[in-house]
Short mmCIF file of C-alpha atoms in Angstrom, two decimals:
data_model
loop_
_atom_site.label_atom_id
_atom_site.label_comp_id
_atom_site.label_asym_id
_atom_site.label_seq_id
_atom_site.Cartn_x
_atom_site.Cartn_y
_atom_site.Cartn_z
CA MET A 28 75.70 18.98 80.07
CA LEU A 29 72.38 19.55 80.12
CA GLU A 30 72.88 20.16 76.17
CA GLU A 31 73.65 16.78 76.07
CA SER A 32 70.74 15.32 77.66
CA TYR A 33 67.90 17.83 75.73
CA PRO A 34 69.79 18.88 72.88
CA ILE A 35 68.79 20.88 70.38
CA ARG A 36 66.71 19.45 67.47
CA THR A 37 68.21 20.36 64.25
CA ASP A 38 69.40 19.88 61.33
CA LEU A 39 70.91 22.80 59.97
CA ALA A 40 74.51 24.41 60.13
CA LEU A 41 73.48 27.43 61.50
CA GLU A 42 71.38 26.53 63.86
CA SER A 43 74.11 25.21 65.38
CA GLN A 44 75.97 28.25 64.84
CA GLU A 45 73.39 30.66 65.88
CA ARG A 46 72.98 29.17 69.53
CA LEU A 47 76.89 28.80 69.83
CA GLN A 48 76.45 33.24 69.17
CA LYS A 49 74.00 33.46 71.52
CA ASN A 50 75.73 30.74 74.09
CA LYS A 51 78.62 34.01 73.74
CA LYS A 52 81.10 31.42 72.46
CA GLU A 53 83.37 31.12 70.47
CA VAL A 54 85.27 27.79 68.99
CA ARG A 55 88.64 28.48 66.66
CA GLY A 56 88.01 26.14 63.36
CA VAL A 57 84.22 28.22 62.73
CA ARG A 58 83.98 30.05 60.08
CA PHE A 59 80.86 32.09 59.18
CA PHE A 60 79.60 34.42 56.35
CA GLU A 61 76.53 35.93 55.38
CA LYS A 62 75.13 37.69 51.91
CA LYS A 63 71.58 39.36 51.42
CA GLU A 64 70.30 39.51 48.54
CA GLU A 65 68.14 42.40 46.56
CA ASN A 66 65.26 39.66 46.19
CA GLY A 67 65.25 39.57 50.18
CA VAL A 68 67.23 35.52 49.77
CA VAL A 69 69.98 35.18 52.81
CA VAL A 70 73.03 32.91 51.75
CA SER A 71 74.68 31.69 54.47
CA THR A 72 77.89 30.18 55.01
CA VAL A 73 79.51 28.26 58.19
CA LEU A 74 82.71 26.51 57.80
CA ILE A 75 83.74 23.97 60.58
CA GLU A 76 87.71 23.27 60.27
CA THR A 77 88.71 21.20 63.00
CA GLU A 78 87.55 18.50 64.84
CA ASN A 79 86.98 20.67 68.48
CA ALA A 80 85.22 22.34 66.35
CA SER A 81 83.70 19.76 64.81
CA ALA A 82 82.07 18.14 68.29
CA ALA A 83 81.22 21.46 69.44
CA MET A 84 78.93 22.37 65.96
CA GLY A 85 77.64 18.30 66.70
CA ARG A 86 78.62 18.08 63.47
CA PRO A 87 81.21 16.44 60.22
CA LYS A 88 83.96 18.91 59.43
CA GLY A 89 82.82 20.75 56.52
CA THR A 90 80.81 23.19 53.80
CA TYR A 91 77.46 24.30 54.68
CA VAL A 92 75.44 26.52 53.08
CA THR A 93 71.91 27.67 53.43
CA ILE A 94 69.84 29.90 51.24
CA GLU A 95 66.97 31.86 54.01
CA ALA A 96 64.20 33.15 51.46
CA PRO A 97 60.60 33.84 53.66
CA GLU A 98 58.68 33.44 50.03
CA MET A 99 59.92 30.23 49.20
CA ILE A 100 56.09 27.82 49.37
CA GLU A 101 54.51 30.57 47.80
CA GLU A 102 53.05 29.75 44.39
CA ASP A 103 55.21 33.02 41.93
CA GLU A 104 57.27 31.17 39.49
CA GLY A 105 59.54 33.98 39.00
CA TYR A 106 60.68 34.08 42.63
CA HIS A 107 61.23 30.30 42.62
CA ARG A 108 63.32 30.57 39.42
CA ASP A 109 65.31 32.81 40.79
CA ILE A 110 66.23 31.09 44.37
CA SER A 111 66.54 27.59 41.19
CA MET A 112 69.44 29.85 40.52
CA GLU A 113 71.32 30.55 42.94
CA LEU A 114 70.34 27.38 44.24
CA ALA A 115 72.65 25.85 40.81
CA ARG A 116 74.95 28.59 41.29
CA ILE A 117 76.34 26.96 45.01
CA LEU A 118 76.00 23.23 44.02
CA ARG A 119 78.18 24.12 40.69
CA GLU A 120 80.85 25.66 43.40
CA MET A 121 80.29 22.89 46.26
CA LEU A 122 80.98 19.80 42.74
CA PRO A 123 83.30 17.99 43.43
CA VAL A 124 84.82 18.14 40.13
CA LYS A 125 86.97 20.91 38.54
CA THR A 126 84.76 22.97 35.79
CA VAL A 127 85.93 25.30 34.04
CA GLU A 128 83.10 26.71 32.52
CA LYS A 129 81.15 27.90 35.41
CA ASP A 130 78.19 29.05 32.92
CA LEU A 131 74.77 28.03 34.21
CA LYS A 132 73.46 27.30 30.59
CA LYS A 133 76.70 24.55 30.00
CA GLY A 134 76.43 21.44 31.13
CA LEU A 135 78.95 19.41 32.89
CA GLU A 136 80.39 15.99 31.37
CA VAL A 137 80.34 14.66 34.63
CA SER A 138 78.58 11.41 35.89
CA VAL A 139 75.91 11.48 39.10
CA LEU A 140 73.38 9.72 40.49
CA ILE A 141 70.80 11.93 42.94
CA VAL A 142 68.76 10.19 45.62
CA GLY A 143 65.60 11.42 46.96
CA LEU A 144 65.26 9.66 50.65
CA GLY A 145 62.46 9.81 52.88
CA ASN A 146 59.00 7.78 53.23
CA ARG A 147 57.05 8.14 49.89
CA ASP A 148 53.73 8.25 52.45
CA VAL A 149 54.53 10.58 53.99
CA THR A 150 54.21 13.83 53.07
CA PRO A 151 56.55 15.22 55.16
CA ASP A 152 59.51 12.90 54.80
CA ALA A 153 58.55 12.56 50.46
CA LEU A 154 60.65 16.13 49.49
CA GLY A 155 63.68 13.85 48.44
CA PRO A 156 61.11 11.19 46.42
CA ARG A 157 59.04 13.53 44.91
CA VAL A 158 62.33 15.65 43.25
CA VAL A 159 63.54 12.92 42.14
CA ASP A 160 60.15 12.42 40.58
CA ASN A 161 61.00 15.20 38.64
CA LEU A 162 64.41 15.82 37.32
CA PHE A 163 65.59 15.45 34.12
CA ILE A 164 66.94 11.91 33.71
CA THR A 165 70.09 11.35 31.26
CA ARG A 166 71.76 8.62 32.22
CA HIS A 167 69.82 5.68 30.17
CA ILE A 168 70.19 8.26 26.61
CA ILE A 169 73.55 8.68 26.03
CA ASN A 170 74.37 4.84 27.48
CA GLU A 171 72.11 4.20 24.19
CA PHE A 172 72.57 6.73 21.76
CA GLY A 173 75.96 8.55 23.41
CA LYS A 174 76.37 12.27 23.96
CA TYR A 175 74.82 13.63 20.73
CA ALA A 176 71.22 12.48 21.47
CA PHE A 177 70.95 16.24 22.75
CA ALA A 178 72.04 19.19 21.36
CA ASP A 179 74.73 20.13 23.59
CA GLU A 180 77.67 17.84 24.11
CA ASP A 181 77.71 18.63 27.96
CA VAL A 182 75.61 16.53 29.32
CA SER A 183 76.12 14.86 31.91
CA ARG A 184 74.71 10.88 33.00
CA VAL A 185 71.95 11.88 35.63
CA SER A 186 70.18 9.04 36.83
CA GLY A 187 68.20 8.12 40.23
CA ILE A 188 67.37 5.73 42.77
CA VAL A 189 64.52 6.32 45.11
CA PRO A 190 65.78 4.01 48.40
CA GLY A 191 62.74 4.53 50.78
CA VAL A 192 62.76 3.45 53.91
CA MET A 193 64.78 0.62 56.26
CA ALA A 194 59.78 -0.19 56.78
CA GLN A 195 60.05 -1.07 53.31
CA THR A 196 62.65 -2.42 52.51
CA GLY A 197 64.66 -4.41 55.37
CA MET A 198 67.45 -2.89 54.17
CA GLU A 199 69.81 0.47 55.42
CA CYS A 200 70.57 3.17 52.78
CA VAL A 201 74.11 2.67 52.61
CA GLU A 202 73.31 -0.84 52.41
CA ILE A 203 71.65 0.12 48.95
CA LEU A 204 73.52 2.51 47.80
CA ARG A 205 76.28 1.09 48.14
CA GLY A 206 75.42 -1.74 45.06
CA VAL A 207 74.26 0.80 43.01
CA VAL A 208 77.29 2.76 42.71
CA LYS A 209 79.61 -0.22 42.43
CA GLU A 210 77.58 -0.87 39.24
CA THR A 211 76.98 2.45 37.79
CA LYS A 212 80.11 4.39 38.97
CA PRO A 213 79.38 8.05 39.20
CA ASP A 214 81.37 10.46 40.10
CA PHE A 215 79.43 11.89 43.77
CA VAL A 216 76.70 10.94 45.05
CA ILE A 217 73.80 13.83 45.21
CA THR A 218 71.23 13.30 48.38
CA VAL A 219 68.00 14.78 48.98
CA ASP A 220 66.42 14.72 52.28
CA ALA A 221 63.13 16.70 54.90
CA LEU A 222 65.51 17.97 57.43
CA ALA A 223 63.88 19.35 61.27
CA ALA A 224 64.26 22.64 62.25
CA ARG A 225 64.84 24.30 65.58
CA SER A 226 62.87 27.25 64.15
CA VAL A 227 59.90 27.29 63.31
CA LYS A 228 60.19 30.05 60.52
CA ARG A 229 63.55 28.17 58.68
CA LEU A 230 60.03 25.30 57.37
CA GLY A 231 60.18 24.96 53.67
CA ARG A 232 62.04 28.60 53.38
CA THR A 233 65.47 27.59 53.81
CA ILE A 234 67.63 25.11 52.14
CA GLN A 235 70.66 23.98 53.37
CA LEU A 236 73.60 22.02 51.57
CA THR A 237 76.50 20.43 52.28
CA ASP A 238 79.85 17.85 51.32
CA THR A 239 80.42 16.25 54.58
CA GLY A 240 77.19 13.79 52.89
CA ILE A 241 73.95 12.99 55.55
CA THR A 242 72.24 10.79 58.48
CA PRO A 243 69.33 9.68 57.50
CA GLY A 244 66.68 10.46 60.46
CA SER A 245 69.23 12.61 62.93
CA GLY A 246 67.46 15.23 63.35
CA ILE A 247 64.36 13.69 65.14
CA GLY A 248 66.22 11.28 66.65
CA ASN A 249 66.15 8.21 64.67
CA HIS A 250 69.55 7.79 63.31
CA ARG A 251 70.33 5.40 60.78
CA ASN A 252 74.13 5.27 58.96
CA ALA A 253 75.57 8.18 57.56
CA LEU A 254 76.04 8.39 54.08
CA ASN A 255 79.03 9.93 53.09
CA LYS A 256 82.17 9.29 51.01
CA LYS A 257 83.84 7.17 53.62
CA SER A 258 80.99 3.95 53.44
CA VAL A 259 79.54 4.95 49.85
CA GLY A 260 83.40 5.33 47.59
CA VAL A 261 82.11 8.37 46.37
CA PRO A 262 81.80 11.57 47.35
CA VAL A 263 78.44 13.02 48.71
CA ILE A 264 77.27 15.97 48.56
CA SER A 265 73.27 16.32 50.84
CA LEU A 266 70.91 18.94 50.12
CA GLY A 267 67.36 19.45 52.19
CA VAL A 268 64.78 21.82 53.58
CA PRO A 269 63.41 21.28 57.26
CA THR A 270 60.02 20.67 57.55
CA VAL A 271 59.59 19.21 60.86
CA VAL A 272 60.04 20.89 64.11
CA ASP A 273 59.98 19.52 67.43
CA ALA A 274 57.16 20.32 69.53
CA ALA A 275 58.96 21.36 72.78
CA THR A 276 60.47 23.63 70.53
CA ILE A 277 57.48 25.50 69.92
CA VAL A 278 56.78 25.53 73.80
CA SER A 279 59.75 27.17 74.70
CA ASP A 280 59.50 29.52 72.38
CA ALA A 281 55.93 30.19 73.52
CA MET A 282 56.81 30.18 76.50
CA THR A 283 59.55 32.87 75.96
CA THR A 284 57.07 34.95 74.31
CA PHE A 285 54.88 34.19 77.43
CA ILE A 286 57.38 35.15 80.49
CA GLU A 287 58.94 38.10 78.95
CA ALA A 288 55.43 39.19 78.30
CA MET A 289 54.86 39.04 81.98
CA SER A 290 57.51 40.03 83.36
CA LEU A 291 58.18 36.86 85.19
CA SER A 292 61.43 37.34 87.26
CA ASP A 293 62.06 34.32 88.60
CA LEU A 294 61.34 32.70 84.77
CA GLN A 295 62.65 34.76 82.90
CA LYS A 296 66.47 34.43 85.01
CA LEU A 297 65.70 30.86 83.23
CA ASP A 298 68.42 29.89 79.94
CA GLU A 299 67.11 28.58 76.44
CA HIS A 300 67.84 24.60 77.39
CA GLU A 301 66.25 24.81 80.90
CA ARG A 302 62.98 26.40 79.54
CA GLN A 303 63.81 23.52 76.73
CA GLU A 304 64.04 20.86 80.21
CA LEU A 305 61.20 22.54 81.71
CA ALA A 306 58.96 22.38 78.07
CA ARG A 307 59.87 18.74 77.74
CA GLU A 308 58.46 18.13 81.93
CA LEU A 309 55.22 20.09 80.88
CA LEU A 310 54.68 17.97 77.40
CA SER A 311 53.04 14.18 77.85
CA PRO A 312 54.56 11.14 77.95
CA GLN A 313 52.19 10.93 74.57
CA LEU A 314 53.77 14.45 72.96
CA ASN A 315 57.45 14.78 74.20
CA GLY A 316 59.54 13.34 71.35
CA LEU A 317 55.95 14.70 68.83
CA PHE A 318 57.21 16.60 65.37
CA VAL A 319 55.29 19.53 64.33
CA THR A 320 54.46 20.29 60.42
CA PRO A 321 52.66 23.43 58.77
CA LYS A 322 48.87 22.22 57.53
CA ASN A 323 49.58 23.50 53.92
CA ILE A 324 52.10 20.80 53.66
CA ASP A 325 51.34 19.37 50.99
CA ASP A 326 50.88 21.88 48.40
CA SER A 327 54.40 23.06 50.50
CA ILE A 328 55.86 20.16 48.95
CA LYS A 329 54.60 20.13 45.97
CA GLN A 330 56.06 23.79 44.89
CA LEU A 331 59.86 22.70 46.67
CA SER A 332 59.83 19.76 45.14
CA PHE A 333 59.64 21.37 41.63
CA LEU A 334 62.37 23.83 42.39
CA ILE A 335 64.88 21.73 44.47
CA SER A 336 64.32 19.29 40.58
CA GLU A 337 65.26 22.84 38.46
CA GLY A 338 67.77 24.26 40.27
CA LEU A 339 69.68 20.73 40.41
CA ASN A 340 68.67 20.20 35.87
CA ILE A 341 69.82 24.15 35.54
CA ALA A 342 73.51 23.53 37.36
CA LEU A 343 73.97 18.98 35.57
CA LEU A 344 72.29 19.78 32.36
CA GLY A 345 72.65 23.72 31.61
CA ASN A 346 69.98 25.35 29.31
CA LYS A 347 68.12 21.82 29.67
CA GLU A 348 64.85 22.61 30.30
CA GLU A 349 63.20 20.57 33.68
CA GLY A 350 60.59 17.83 33.22
CA ARG A 351 60.13 14.75 34.29
CA SER A 352 61.94 11.51 33.65
CA ILE A 353 62.36 10.14 30.80
#
């Protein structure tokens, strides 16, 4: 199949859903919901419920929630706070533990390991490590002094780790995490990673949460062993923001705009996948497989890391203020 030969590089379930809709394909076992907030934030939910749906979507069964905010990377503390609160609310609902109190001002009495995936030395891939840097880590304090070391009794045991990448450690992330999980015994794991998107407009403006875990590097074709409940031993929630897009996708989009503007009848007959194939053929061997990131990625990663860490702190620690590890 052409789709398999030239797959669309994306980690976002929402974009896979859009592809099915654009191709007018209805797949049983896929449900889609969308909610628009007053501040312009759009929250979309994709539920993949069957194996056939999983194969059609190209990702595991589970729940995928996407937060889209066009001004997410702008310097607006109030706007960022709203997104962090929305992120905390969604995360609370997705946690694999029963919570009697839904008020975000209340913390949780659980143990969670937060994993910052990616390479700290490569800016577009540094989101996970930067988020862990900004977390309020509590496990060591609670282990030493008990939960009453904090004003609130219901404070989670939060621990964090940045396992690095295989080129730095010689180990798969899943190998490292199995050992950490075995020793620290968290109730669940939350991974934070940079993702790849199909659309340029979603770079740095979209957050995806899923209860299916993650396969690091899958969006750019660099597949590593999956991090999920089966491989790690406890439930895994993955959270990510797209920071790169395939160069062939940009060329394909530019071709589409050019074709529509010039009304070239022969080229207009090409569907999206045929344009992707033509774009890849036009790219030189050196550029094929190239991924592109925005020029302001340094500032974006800084803004996004604080936004996400604040959301995690609110969800897990309630009214505890965000801050760096102690």
